Structure formats: C-alpha cells, structure tokens
XYZ file of C-alpha atoms in Angstrom:
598
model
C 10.357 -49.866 -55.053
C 12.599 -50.279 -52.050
C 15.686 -48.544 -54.699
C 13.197 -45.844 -55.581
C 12.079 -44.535 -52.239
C 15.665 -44.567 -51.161
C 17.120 -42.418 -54.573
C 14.274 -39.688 -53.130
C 15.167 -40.020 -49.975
C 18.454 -39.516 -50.695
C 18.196 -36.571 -53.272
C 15.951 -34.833 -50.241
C 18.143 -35.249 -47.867
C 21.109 -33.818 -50.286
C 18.796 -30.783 -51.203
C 18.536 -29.969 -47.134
C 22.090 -30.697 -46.971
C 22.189 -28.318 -49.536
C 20.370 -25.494 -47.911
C 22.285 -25.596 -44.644
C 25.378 -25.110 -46.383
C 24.504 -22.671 -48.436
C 22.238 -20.420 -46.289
C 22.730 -16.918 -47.607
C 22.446 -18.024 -51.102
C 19.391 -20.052 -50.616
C 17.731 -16.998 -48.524
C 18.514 -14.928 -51.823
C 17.245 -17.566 -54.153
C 13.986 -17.723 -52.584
C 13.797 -13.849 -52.465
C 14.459 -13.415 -56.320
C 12.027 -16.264 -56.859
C 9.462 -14.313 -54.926
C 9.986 -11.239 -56.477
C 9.755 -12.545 -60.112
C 6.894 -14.132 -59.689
C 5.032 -10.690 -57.870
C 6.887 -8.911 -61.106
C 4.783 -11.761 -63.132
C 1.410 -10.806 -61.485
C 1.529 -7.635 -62.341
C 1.865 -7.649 -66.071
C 3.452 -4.165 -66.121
C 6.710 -3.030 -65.671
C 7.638 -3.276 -61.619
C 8.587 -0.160 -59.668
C 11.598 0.499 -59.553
C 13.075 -0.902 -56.300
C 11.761 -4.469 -57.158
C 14.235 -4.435 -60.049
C 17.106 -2.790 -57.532
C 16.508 -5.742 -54.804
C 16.174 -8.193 -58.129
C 19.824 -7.579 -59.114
C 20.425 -7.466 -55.328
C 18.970 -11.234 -54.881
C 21.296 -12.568 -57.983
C 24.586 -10.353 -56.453
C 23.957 -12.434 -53.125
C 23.484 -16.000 -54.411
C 26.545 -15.820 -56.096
C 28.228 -14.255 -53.073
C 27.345 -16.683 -50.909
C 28.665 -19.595 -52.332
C 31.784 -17.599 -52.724
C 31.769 -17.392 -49.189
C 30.746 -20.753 -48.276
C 33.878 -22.370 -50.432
C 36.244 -19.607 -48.593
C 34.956 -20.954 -45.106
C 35.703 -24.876 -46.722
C 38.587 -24.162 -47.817
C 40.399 -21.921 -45.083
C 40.530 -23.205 -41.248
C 40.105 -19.822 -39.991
C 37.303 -19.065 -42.172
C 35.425 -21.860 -41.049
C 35.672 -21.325 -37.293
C 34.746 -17.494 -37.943
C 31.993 -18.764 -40.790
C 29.223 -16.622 -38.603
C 31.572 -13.901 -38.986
C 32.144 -14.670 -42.770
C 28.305 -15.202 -43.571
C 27.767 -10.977 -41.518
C 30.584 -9.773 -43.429
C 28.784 -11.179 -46.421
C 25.210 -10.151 -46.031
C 26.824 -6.529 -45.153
C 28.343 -6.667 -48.508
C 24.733 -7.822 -50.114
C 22.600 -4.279 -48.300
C 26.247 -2.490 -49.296
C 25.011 -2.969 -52.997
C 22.007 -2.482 -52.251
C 22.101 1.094 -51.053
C 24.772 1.931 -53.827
C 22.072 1.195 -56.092
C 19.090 3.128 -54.052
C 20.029 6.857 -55.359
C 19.499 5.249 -59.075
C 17.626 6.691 -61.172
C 17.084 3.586 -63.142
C 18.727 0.227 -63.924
C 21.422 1.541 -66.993
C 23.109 -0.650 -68.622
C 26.295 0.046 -66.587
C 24.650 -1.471 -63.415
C 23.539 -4.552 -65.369
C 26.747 -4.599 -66.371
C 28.771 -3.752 -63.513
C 26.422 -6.784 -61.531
C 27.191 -9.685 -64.226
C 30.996 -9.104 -64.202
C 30.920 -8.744 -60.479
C 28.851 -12.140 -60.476
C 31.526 -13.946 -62.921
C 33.968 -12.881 -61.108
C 32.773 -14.627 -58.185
C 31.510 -17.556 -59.984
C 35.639 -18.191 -61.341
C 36.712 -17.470 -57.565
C 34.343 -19.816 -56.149
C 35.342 -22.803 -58.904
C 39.188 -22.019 -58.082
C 39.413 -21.640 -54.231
C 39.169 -24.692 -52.979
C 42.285 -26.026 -55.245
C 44.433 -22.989 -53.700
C 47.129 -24.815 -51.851
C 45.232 -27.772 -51.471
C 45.119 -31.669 -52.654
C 41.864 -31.107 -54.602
C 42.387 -30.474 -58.314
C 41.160 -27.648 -60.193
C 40.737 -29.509 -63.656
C 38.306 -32.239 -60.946
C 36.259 -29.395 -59.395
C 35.522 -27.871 -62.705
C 34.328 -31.628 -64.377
C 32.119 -31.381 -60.899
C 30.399 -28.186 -61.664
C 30.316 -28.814 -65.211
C 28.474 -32.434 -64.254
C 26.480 -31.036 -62.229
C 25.328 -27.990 -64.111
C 24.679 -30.281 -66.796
C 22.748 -33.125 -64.577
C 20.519 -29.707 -63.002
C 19.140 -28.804 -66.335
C 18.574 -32.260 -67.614
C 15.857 -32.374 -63.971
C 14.762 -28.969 -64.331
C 14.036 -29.526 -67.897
C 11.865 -32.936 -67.394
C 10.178 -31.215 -64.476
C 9.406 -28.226 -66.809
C 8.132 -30.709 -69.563
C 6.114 -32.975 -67.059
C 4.482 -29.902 -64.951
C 3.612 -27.852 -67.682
C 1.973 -31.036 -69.221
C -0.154 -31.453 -65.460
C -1.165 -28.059 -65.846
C -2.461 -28.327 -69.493
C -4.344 -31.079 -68.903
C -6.015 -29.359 -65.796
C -7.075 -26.858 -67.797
C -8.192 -28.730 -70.666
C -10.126 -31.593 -68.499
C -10.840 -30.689 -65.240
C -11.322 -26.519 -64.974
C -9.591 -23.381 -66.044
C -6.120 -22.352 -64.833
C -4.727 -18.942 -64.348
C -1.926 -18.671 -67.459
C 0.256 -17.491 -65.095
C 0.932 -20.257 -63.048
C 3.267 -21.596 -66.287
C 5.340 -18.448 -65.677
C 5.711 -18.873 -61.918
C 6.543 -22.671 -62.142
C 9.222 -21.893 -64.538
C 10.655 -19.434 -62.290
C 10.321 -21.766 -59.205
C 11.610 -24.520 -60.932
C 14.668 -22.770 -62.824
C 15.186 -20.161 -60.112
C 15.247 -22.231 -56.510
C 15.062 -25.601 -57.556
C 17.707 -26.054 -60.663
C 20.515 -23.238 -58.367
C 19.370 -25.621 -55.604
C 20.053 -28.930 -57.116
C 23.188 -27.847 -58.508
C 24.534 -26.770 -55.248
C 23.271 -30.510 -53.728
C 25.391 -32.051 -56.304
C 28.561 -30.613 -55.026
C 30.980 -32.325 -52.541
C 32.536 -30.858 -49.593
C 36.311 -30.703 -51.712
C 38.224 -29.524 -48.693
C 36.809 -31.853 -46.727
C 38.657 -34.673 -44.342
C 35.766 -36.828 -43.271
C 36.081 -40.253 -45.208
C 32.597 -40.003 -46.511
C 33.085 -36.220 -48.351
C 35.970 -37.603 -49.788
C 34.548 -40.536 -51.156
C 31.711 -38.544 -52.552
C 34.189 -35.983 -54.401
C 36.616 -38.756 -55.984
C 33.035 -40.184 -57.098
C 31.852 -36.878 -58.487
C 34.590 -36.467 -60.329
C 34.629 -39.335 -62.091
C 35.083 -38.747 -66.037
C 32.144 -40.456 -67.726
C 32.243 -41.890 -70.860
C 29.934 -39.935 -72.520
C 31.660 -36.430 -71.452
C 34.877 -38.304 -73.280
C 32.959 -38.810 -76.181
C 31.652 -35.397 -76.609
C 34.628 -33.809 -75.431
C 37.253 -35.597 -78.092
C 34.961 -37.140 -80.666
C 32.538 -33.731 -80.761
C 33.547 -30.788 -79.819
C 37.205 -31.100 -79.973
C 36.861 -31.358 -84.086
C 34.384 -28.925 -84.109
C 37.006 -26.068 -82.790
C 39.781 -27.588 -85.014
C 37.353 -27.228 -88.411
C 36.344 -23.602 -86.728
C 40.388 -22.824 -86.689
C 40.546 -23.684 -90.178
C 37.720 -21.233 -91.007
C 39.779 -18.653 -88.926
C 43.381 -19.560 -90.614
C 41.662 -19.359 -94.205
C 40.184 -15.608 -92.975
C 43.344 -14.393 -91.863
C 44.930 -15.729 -95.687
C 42.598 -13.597 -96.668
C 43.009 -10.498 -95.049
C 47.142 -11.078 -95.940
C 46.111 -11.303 -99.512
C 43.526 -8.342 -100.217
C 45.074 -6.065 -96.982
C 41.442 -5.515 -95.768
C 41.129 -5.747 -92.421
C 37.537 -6.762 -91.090
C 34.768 -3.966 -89.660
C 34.022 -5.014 -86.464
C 32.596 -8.928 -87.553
C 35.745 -10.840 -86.016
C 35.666 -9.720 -82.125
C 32.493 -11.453 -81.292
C 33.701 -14.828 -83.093
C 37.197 -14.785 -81.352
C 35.345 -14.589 -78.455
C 33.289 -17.682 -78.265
C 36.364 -19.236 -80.350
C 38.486 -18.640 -77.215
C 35.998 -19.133 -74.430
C 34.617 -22.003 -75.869
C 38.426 -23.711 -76.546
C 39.023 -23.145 -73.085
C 36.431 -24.432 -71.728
C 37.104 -27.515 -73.794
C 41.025 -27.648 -72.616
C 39.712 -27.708 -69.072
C 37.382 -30.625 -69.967
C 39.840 -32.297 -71.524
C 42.742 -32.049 -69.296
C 41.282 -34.943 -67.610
C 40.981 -37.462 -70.514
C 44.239 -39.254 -71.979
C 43.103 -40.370 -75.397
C 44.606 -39.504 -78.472
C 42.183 -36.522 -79.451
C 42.349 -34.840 -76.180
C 46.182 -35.109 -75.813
C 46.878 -33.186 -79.112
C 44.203 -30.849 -78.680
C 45.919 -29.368 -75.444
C 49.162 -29.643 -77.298
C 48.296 -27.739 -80.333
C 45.094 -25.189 -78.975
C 47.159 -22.928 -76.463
C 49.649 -22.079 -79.152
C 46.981 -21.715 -81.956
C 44.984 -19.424 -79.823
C 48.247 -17.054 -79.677
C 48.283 -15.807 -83.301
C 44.408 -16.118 -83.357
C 44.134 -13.376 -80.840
C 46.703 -11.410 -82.121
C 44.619 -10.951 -85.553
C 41.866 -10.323 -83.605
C 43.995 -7.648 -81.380
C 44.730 -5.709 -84.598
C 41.568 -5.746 -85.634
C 40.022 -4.210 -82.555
C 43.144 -1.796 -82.501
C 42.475 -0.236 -85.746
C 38.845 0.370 -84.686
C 39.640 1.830 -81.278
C 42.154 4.073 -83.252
C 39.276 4.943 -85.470
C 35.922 5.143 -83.110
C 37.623 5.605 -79.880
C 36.277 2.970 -76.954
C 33.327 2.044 -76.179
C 32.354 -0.789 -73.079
C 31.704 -3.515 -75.860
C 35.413 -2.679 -77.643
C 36.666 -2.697 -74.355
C 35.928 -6.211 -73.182
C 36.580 -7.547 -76.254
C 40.052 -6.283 -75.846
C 40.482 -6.929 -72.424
C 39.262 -10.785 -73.046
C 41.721 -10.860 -76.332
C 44.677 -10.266 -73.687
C 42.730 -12.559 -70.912
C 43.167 -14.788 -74.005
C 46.367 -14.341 -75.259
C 47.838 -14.599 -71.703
C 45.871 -18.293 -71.653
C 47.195 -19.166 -74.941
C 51.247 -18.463 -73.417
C 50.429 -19.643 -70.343
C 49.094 -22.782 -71.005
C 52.354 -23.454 -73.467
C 53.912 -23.809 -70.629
C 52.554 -25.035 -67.393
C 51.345 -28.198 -66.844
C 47.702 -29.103 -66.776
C 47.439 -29.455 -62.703
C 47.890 -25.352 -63.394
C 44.751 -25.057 -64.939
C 43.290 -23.045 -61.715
C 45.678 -19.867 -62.683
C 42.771 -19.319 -65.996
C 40.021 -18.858 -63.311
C 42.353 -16.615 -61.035
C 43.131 -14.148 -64.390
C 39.824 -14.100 -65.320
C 38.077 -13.172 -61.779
C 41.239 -10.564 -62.021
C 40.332 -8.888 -65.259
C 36.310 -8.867 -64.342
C 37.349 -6.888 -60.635
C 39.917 -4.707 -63.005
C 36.892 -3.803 -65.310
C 34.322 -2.661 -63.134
C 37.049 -0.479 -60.762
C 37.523 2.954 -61.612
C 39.405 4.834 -63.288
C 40.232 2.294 -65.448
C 36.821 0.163 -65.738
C 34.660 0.208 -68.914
C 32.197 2.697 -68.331
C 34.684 5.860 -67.587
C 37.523 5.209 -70.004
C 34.680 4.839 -72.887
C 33.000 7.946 -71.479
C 36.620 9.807 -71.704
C 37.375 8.475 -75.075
C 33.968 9.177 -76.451
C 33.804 12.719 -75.225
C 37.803 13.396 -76.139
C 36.883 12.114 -79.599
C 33.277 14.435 -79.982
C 35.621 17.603 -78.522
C 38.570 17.110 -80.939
C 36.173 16.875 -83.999
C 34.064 19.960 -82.961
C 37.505 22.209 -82.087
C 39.122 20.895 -85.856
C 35.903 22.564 -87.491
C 36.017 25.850 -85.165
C 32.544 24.728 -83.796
C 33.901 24.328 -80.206
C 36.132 26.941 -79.208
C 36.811 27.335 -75.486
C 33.919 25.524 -73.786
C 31.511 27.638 -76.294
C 29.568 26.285 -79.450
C 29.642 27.920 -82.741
C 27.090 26.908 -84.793
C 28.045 25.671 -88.445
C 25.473 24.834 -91.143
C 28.623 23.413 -93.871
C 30.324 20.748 -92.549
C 31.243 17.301 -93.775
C 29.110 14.203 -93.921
C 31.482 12.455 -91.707
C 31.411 15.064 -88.877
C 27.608 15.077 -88.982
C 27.638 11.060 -88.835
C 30.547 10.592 -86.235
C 28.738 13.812 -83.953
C 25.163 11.987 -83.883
C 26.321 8.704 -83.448
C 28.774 10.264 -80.647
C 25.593 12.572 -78.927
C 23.482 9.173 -78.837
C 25.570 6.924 -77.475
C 26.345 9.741 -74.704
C 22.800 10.306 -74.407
C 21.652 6.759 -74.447
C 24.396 6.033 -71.409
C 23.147 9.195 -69.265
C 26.740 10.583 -69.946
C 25.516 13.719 -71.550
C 25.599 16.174 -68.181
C 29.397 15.776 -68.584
C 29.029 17.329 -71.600
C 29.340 20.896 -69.695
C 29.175 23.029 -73.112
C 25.849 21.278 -74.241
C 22.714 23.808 -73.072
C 20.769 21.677 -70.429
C 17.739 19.048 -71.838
C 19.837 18.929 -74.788
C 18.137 16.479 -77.132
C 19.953 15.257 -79.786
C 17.156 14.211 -81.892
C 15.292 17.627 -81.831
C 18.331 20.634 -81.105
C 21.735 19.234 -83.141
C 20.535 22.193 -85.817
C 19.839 24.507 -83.441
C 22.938 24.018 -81.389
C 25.284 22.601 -83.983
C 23.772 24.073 -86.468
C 23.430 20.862 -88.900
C 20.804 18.200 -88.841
C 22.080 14.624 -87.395
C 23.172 12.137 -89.857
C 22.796 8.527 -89.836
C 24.609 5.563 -91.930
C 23.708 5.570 -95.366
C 23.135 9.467 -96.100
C 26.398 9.437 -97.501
C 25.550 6.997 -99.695
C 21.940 8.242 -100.671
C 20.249 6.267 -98.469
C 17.072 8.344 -96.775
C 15.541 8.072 -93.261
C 12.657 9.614 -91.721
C 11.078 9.252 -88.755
C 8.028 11.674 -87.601
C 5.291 11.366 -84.412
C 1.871 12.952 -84.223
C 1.731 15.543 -81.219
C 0.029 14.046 -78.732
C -0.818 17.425 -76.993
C -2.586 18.886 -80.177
C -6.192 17.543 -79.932
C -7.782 15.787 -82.983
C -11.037 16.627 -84.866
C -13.386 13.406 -85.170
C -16.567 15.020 -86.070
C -18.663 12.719 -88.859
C -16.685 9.414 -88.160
C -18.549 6.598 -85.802
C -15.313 4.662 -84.763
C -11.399 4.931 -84.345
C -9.197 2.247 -83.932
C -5.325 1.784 -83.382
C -3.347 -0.491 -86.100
C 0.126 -1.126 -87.057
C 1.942 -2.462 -90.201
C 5.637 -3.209 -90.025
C 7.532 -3.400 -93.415
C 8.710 -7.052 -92.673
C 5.032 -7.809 -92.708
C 5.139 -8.517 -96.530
C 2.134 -9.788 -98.410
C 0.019 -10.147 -94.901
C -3.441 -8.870 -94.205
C -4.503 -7.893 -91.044
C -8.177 -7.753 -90.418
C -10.507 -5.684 -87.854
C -14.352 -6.428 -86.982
C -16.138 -3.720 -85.497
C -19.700 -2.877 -86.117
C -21.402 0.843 -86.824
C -25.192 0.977 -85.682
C -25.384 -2.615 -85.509
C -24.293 -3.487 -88.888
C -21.206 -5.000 -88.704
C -18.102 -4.247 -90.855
C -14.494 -5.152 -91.395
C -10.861 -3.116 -91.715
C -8.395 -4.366 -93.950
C -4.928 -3.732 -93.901
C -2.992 -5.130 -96.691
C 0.843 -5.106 -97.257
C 1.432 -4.630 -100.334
C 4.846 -4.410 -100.584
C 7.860 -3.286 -98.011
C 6.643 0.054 -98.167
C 2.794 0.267 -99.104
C -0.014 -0.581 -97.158
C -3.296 -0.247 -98.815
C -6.259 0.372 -95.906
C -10.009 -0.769 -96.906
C -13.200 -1.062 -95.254
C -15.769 -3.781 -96.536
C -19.340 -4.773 -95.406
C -21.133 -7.959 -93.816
C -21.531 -9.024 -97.666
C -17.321 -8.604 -98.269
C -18.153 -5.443 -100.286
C -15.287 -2.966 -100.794
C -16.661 0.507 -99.234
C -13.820 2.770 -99.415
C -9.866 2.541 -99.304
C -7.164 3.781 -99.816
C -3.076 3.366 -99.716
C -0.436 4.905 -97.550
C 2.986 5.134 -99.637
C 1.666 8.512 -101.285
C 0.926 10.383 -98.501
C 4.118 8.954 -96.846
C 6.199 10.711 -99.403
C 4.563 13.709 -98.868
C 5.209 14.082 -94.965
C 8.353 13.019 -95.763
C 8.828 15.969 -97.838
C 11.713 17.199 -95.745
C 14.360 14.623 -97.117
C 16.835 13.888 -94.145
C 15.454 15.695 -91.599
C 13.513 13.745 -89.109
C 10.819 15.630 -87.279
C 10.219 15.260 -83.994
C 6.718 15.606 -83.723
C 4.023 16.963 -86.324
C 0.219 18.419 -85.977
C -2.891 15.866 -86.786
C -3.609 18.012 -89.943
C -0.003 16.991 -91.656
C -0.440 13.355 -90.114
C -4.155 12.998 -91.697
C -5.279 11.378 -94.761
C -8.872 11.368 -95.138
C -10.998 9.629 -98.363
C -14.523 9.887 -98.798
C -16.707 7.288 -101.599
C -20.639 7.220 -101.498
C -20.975 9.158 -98.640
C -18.819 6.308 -96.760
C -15.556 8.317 -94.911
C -12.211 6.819 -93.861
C -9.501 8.313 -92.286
C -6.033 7.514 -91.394
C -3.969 9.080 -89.001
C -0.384 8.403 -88.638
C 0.603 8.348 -85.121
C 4.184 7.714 -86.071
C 5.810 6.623 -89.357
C 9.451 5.850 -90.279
C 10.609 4.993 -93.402
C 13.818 3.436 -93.996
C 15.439 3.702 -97.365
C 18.677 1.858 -97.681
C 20.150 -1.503 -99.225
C 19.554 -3.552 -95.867
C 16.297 -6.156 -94.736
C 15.034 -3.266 -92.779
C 14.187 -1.168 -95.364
C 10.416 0.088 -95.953
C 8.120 2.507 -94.139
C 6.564 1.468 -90.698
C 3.121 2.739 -89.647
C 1.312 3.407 -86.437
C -2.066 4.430 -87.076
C -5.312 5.515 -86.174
C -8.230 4.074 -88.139
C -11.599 6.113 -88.447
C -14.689 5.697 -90.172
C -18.211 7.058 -90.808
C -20.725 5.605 -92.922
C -23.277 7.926 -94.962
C -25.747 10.229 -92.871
C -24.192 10.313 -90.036
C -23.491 13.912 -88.796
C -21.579 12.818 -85.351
C-alpha cells in the first residue's frame, strides 16, 4: 500500500513538475482542450475563429517545448528564459493574426501548421545533443519510451472511464453522450501531451539527480530489443525484397509505375529510419547488420522512386502532394549517403535535415503551395495557347478539341478552384465555375477519367429556388440510397390519417432502387423503380447539369387511387470499370392515399 501511494505521489508530483517546465505549452494544451470540447457541444460546425485559435493552440504546444529545450540547453537562454517564453508567446498571437484575414481554414494552412509543427517537433528532439554530452540516438529512445508508455495510460484510462460512465448510465441514471467525447479529448489532449512531457529528463542538466534520471530513462529495455531486431527489423528487410522484385520488374517490361510507388517509399523510408535510430543503441547481431546494409539499400530505393515521381512531374506538372514526396525522396536519399558514412553518435544531423526541408517547404517562393500554383497554371496556359484557345490574355472559345485537353483542362480548373488559386487566373471572367461555364467559356464540356474510354458520368441537382407542387399527397420524406448499398432495404414508418404505413427502399442492384409503399397488413400499395427514369434525365450523355427544375426531377405513379412520388434531389451515376460504379440517389418521398384532395 505504502509502494502504491508513493508511485502516485510520485507520478503527481512529476506531472506538476511537468507543468512548471513547460508553461506555455501546458497554457495551450488546456486552451485546445477547452475549445474542442465547446466545438463538441455544439454539434455543428464552429465559427470560424474557434478553428483559427484551434490550429493556434496546437502551433503553441509544440512551440513551447521547442523553447523550453533551447532555454535547457543554452546558458544564455536559460537566464533570459522570461525573455525566451515573450518572444515565444509573440510568435503564438503572430500566427494568430496571419491567420485572422482568412477566409477559411484551406488546406494550405493545415498544411503550412503540421510542417511548421514537425519541424519543431525534430528541433526540439535534436537540440539538446547540439554540442553537448547527451546523445541524440538516447534522447530519441526517451521520447520514443515515453510516447509509447503515454498511450499505454491514456489508453487504460480511456478503457476504464468509458466503462464508469457506461455503467452510470446503465445502473444508476442517464448520462449526457457527450461526456465520452469530452473525456477523450481531456484525456488524449492534456493528460497523454502532459504525461509525456513528465516522462522526460532535464538532458542538459548538471544536478546529480537529473542525470541519474536521464541515464535511467534511457535505458534500452528488453522488450524494445526484441521488437526492434526480432520484429520490425525483418519486417523492412522482407518489405525490401517486395521493392527489389518491383524494380526487376519495371527493368523487364520498361513500365514505369502511375503514381502507386511514392506513398510506399515513403513509409518504407520513414519507417527504416526510424528503426536505424532505434537500433543504433542495441549491439546484437540483427541490429548491427541492419544499420550496415539499410542506409545503402535506401540509396537505389529512392532513386527508383525519384524517377518515378520525375516522369510524372514531367507529365502533370507539380502539385503539393508530388512535391513532398520529392522533397522527402532527397531528405531520403541524403539519409541513405549520409548515414554510409558517419558514425551512429551522428544520428542528430537526420533531425537537423529534416526540420530544414519542413522550414524550406512552407517559405516562399519556393514552398509547396506557389511552385504547384506556377506549375499548374504554366501547364493550363501552354495547353490552351497550343490549341489557339488562349491568345494574349483572351479566350477563344473551341467546341473540337481533343479528349486529352478537355481531361487535363478540368482536372487543371478544379484543382485551381478547389485551392482558391483561380483569381490568379486573370483571363478567367470573374465567379468562373468550372462545373457550370467550361462550355460557355471554353467552349467544350469538362471531361473526367474514363470518357475516353466510354465510361459515362452524370451528376444533376434539383433547383432549390424553383418551388415544388405537392397538391394530393399527405406526406414527404427525405431518403437516400448509395450504390454500395447492395441488396439492403431501408424502411420508413409514417402514418396517413392514423393508419399507419411503411416506405420501402430496396437495392436492387448497384444501380436500381425499387421504392414501395405497403400497409399495417405488409400489403404492397404502389411502387415503383428508379434506374428508368435515371436514364432518362441522364439523357444528355456527358454533360453534367448543374441544376434541373422539379418537373424533370419527378417521377410520379399512381395504383388504386394510392399516389407515390419521387423526387430526385440529386442523382449521380457513375458508369465505369471501378467499385464506385452505380447511380446514387437523394430523394424526396411523397404519398397520398385515395380521396384525398390535399
């Protein structure tokens, strides 16, 4: 009992220990955890600067530790740390009001704020081995342990809490579902970040008693060894083989892949160097040949993979995903040379390059966001001046041009659209829509994969601003039916002058969906299916329409004076060789029952 009470007492007084020295970052882990859980009570979307002071609260947890490691590590830091922690929270409201004029959170801010926060997180693991006794390859083992250890107690406490709160509500009185959402966010928001940070020593430290708690810390445990060498270590060298027998492959049959090899070099090389961090502390036989061999594996590896991604960029131009798969293919292949070389007590110089190439893609002009905004719109301009379209900042519309321009121009217009890039496009007319005005503009329709090869898609919306006749029906309800929803039947009680009465919608197959209505007695009253009349809106082939009036969206059956009709508040149908193919419907369900003159 006496051991128990002091193991809490001690992990308390570690988790205060924990908040003095990290004061900025706790102060912006308790506001993110109060801000999620308001976001949670409202169960809608949350304005707008809830989400800015959101990405504001992660920005400054991270950047805090940063600077509580700097002040460890450096002398002068530490006696200015007031001055370090000002600087600091300047840097936080800095961010802050560089995201106020935002019209939104785009991807490129998400973006921009998770580099910026891994760029920190590798400068924080590396600076306290700059120029000091404490070893990189030790301080990583600590975080990893500790990470590791964090999630372990944060998942127990998840398991035994939510378990407390079940059986409250099942035995004693009801609980407000939301309370599992905001312990989740307490516990893996303050209290996991919080534990983790109580679990690291002081490295820099000279007292006797923060050095005897970081040579403790780092202590390599047996069952990291065994995972480490006797798991994951043959689990990347049967992965290489997979790779090797690939790149036979493409030797053999000269076909390079189509964009499936980027992501898998990826994790291939992050996860291998993770692992040759891990294991640079370990001297058995597995872990000494796996930092022997892995480095100069990884260097042809990425080169394939470099080739790969160089024939697409020469094909499709750049765009942000290209680009950091690129730019961590030469993070990579710079690992790979580099750790041929150096020693393992050099390990600190991976963190250094990758904090560098994170801060080199977020900086302008050569970040990302603008060189894939320049390549994309150099691309879409070249095209449109080879076909005459574009001449001179002015468009010439052009009804016969190839299947290719038509693809590479939508998919160009969208991406540019979707990333708010489109008002550099100073020849477009203004509230240019590429969904609705490519034919009047361009004077084509947009294309999308599979035209070319037969394949059909059509996609049309009922105009909301047209009203809709309901006269002689009793009720209207809203339904969908998705085309992955295969042999299911969804069912809808409702009841008409007190008798009651049941819609059924029935797939059918990946395209039709038959609607019926029966009675209390499971009588068939009237139905009918949708593939028919889907055909006919979709009359138009290729050519998507925006929006269409009820009277083209309506289908309307009528069977002993019982009435049903459906009307299609948005239907797409998808007609090519992949699992998405089929026809999706939104609809409105209405029916009247004989007599009624409503």
């Amino acid at each position: 009992m006496n051991t128990l009470l002091a193991n809490i007492r001690s992990a308390l007084l570690s988790l205060f220990e924990a908040v003095s020295r990290f004061p900025l970052t706790v102060v912006s882990l308790i506001g993110a955890t109060i801000l999620l859980c308001y976001m949670i009570s409202l169960h809608k979307p949350p304005d707008l600067i809830i989400q800015k002071l959101a990405y504001t609260f992660l920005l400054g947890s991270f950047l805090g530790i940063t600077a509580q490691f700097a002040c460890e590590r450096f002398d002068k830091l530490h006696k200015k740390r007031a001055l370090v922690y000002l600087i600091s929270t300047l840097l936080i409201v800095g961010y802050y009001l560089i995201l106020m004029p935002a019209q939104g959170i785009s991807n490129e801010v998400v973006v921009r704020t998770f580099v910026a926060v891994a760029a920190m997180f590798c400068a924080f693991i590396w600076v306290p081995s700059f120029k000091s006794q404490a070893d990189f390859n030790e301080i990583a083992l600590v975080h990893f342990k500790s990470a590791l250890i964090s999630i372990l107690y944060s998942a127990v406490l998840t398991a035994g809490w939510s378990s407390i709160i079940a059986a409250v509500d099942t035995l004693l009185f009801s609980v407000n579902q939301d309370i599992y959402a905001y312990s989740m966010v307490i516990i893996w928001v303050l209290f996991a970040t919080l534990y983790y940070l109580s679990l690291l020593p002081r490295f820099n430290s000279e007292k006797a008693e923060d050095q005897e708690f970081a040579c403790y810390s780092a202590q390599y445990p047996r069952f990291l060894e065994i995972l480490i060498s006797y798991i994951a270590i043959p689990l990347v060298a049967i992965f290489t083989l997979v790779l090797a027998a690939y790149f036979i492959k493409i030797l053999v049959t000269l076909k390079w892949p189509s964009g499936q090899l980027g992501g898998m070099v990826l994790a291939y090389s992050a996860s291998g160097l993770i692992i040759y961090i891990l294991a640079s502390l370990s001297n058995n036989r597995f872990a000494v040949l796996y930092r022997l061999i892995f480095p100069r594996v990884l260097i042809p590896v990425v080169i394939m993979q470099l080739i790969s991604v160089g024939i697409r960029l020469n094909a499709y131009g750049i765009t942000e995903s290209r680009y950091y798969i690129t730019l961590f293919g030469v993070f990579s292949l710079l690992c790979g040379i580099m750790l041929s070389f150096m020693p393992v007590s050099k390990n600190g110089r991976i963190a250094l390059l990758a904090a560098g190439f994170a801060i080199l893609s977020v900086v302008p002009p050569v970040d990302a966001f603008s060189l894939s905004r320049h390549s994309q719109i150099t691309r879409l301009e070249n095209m449109l001046q080879a076909e005459g379209i574009l001449h001179e900042g002015k468009i010439t519309p052009k009804a016969d041009v190839s299947m290719n321009l038509r693809l590479e121009t939508t998919n160009i217009l969208n991406y540019l659209e979707a990333h708010d890039y489109d008002h550099y496009l100073t020849w477009l007319p203004q509230d240019f829509n590429a969904h609705k005005d490519m034919k009047s503009v361009f004077g084509f329709e947009p294309a999308y994969p599979g035209m070319d090869r037969g394949f059909r898609y059509f996609y049309a919306a009922l105009d909301a601003q047209q009203p809709v006749d309901i006269s002689g029906f009793d009720i209207m309800v809203r339904a969908n039916s998705h085309n992955r929803e295969t042999e299911q039947t969804a069912e809808i009680d409702f009841t008409v002058q007190g008798e009651p009465y049941k819609f059924l919608l029935q797939r059918l197959s990946n395209k039709e969906v038959r609607v019926a209505v029966q009675n209390a007695a499971g009588e068939e009253l009237i139905s009918t299916g949708l593939y028919d009349f889907a055909q006919t809106i979709a009359e138009f082939g290729n050519e998507s329409k925006h929006t269409l009036p009820p009277e083209n969206m309506s289908l309307e059956v009528e069977n002993n004076g019982y009435k049903l009709r459906v009307l299609l508040e948005n239907i797409n149908i998808n007609e090519d060789d992949s699992v998405y193919a089929g026809v999706d419907y939104g609809l409105m369900l209405m029916f009247g029952v004989p007599g009624d003159d409503a």
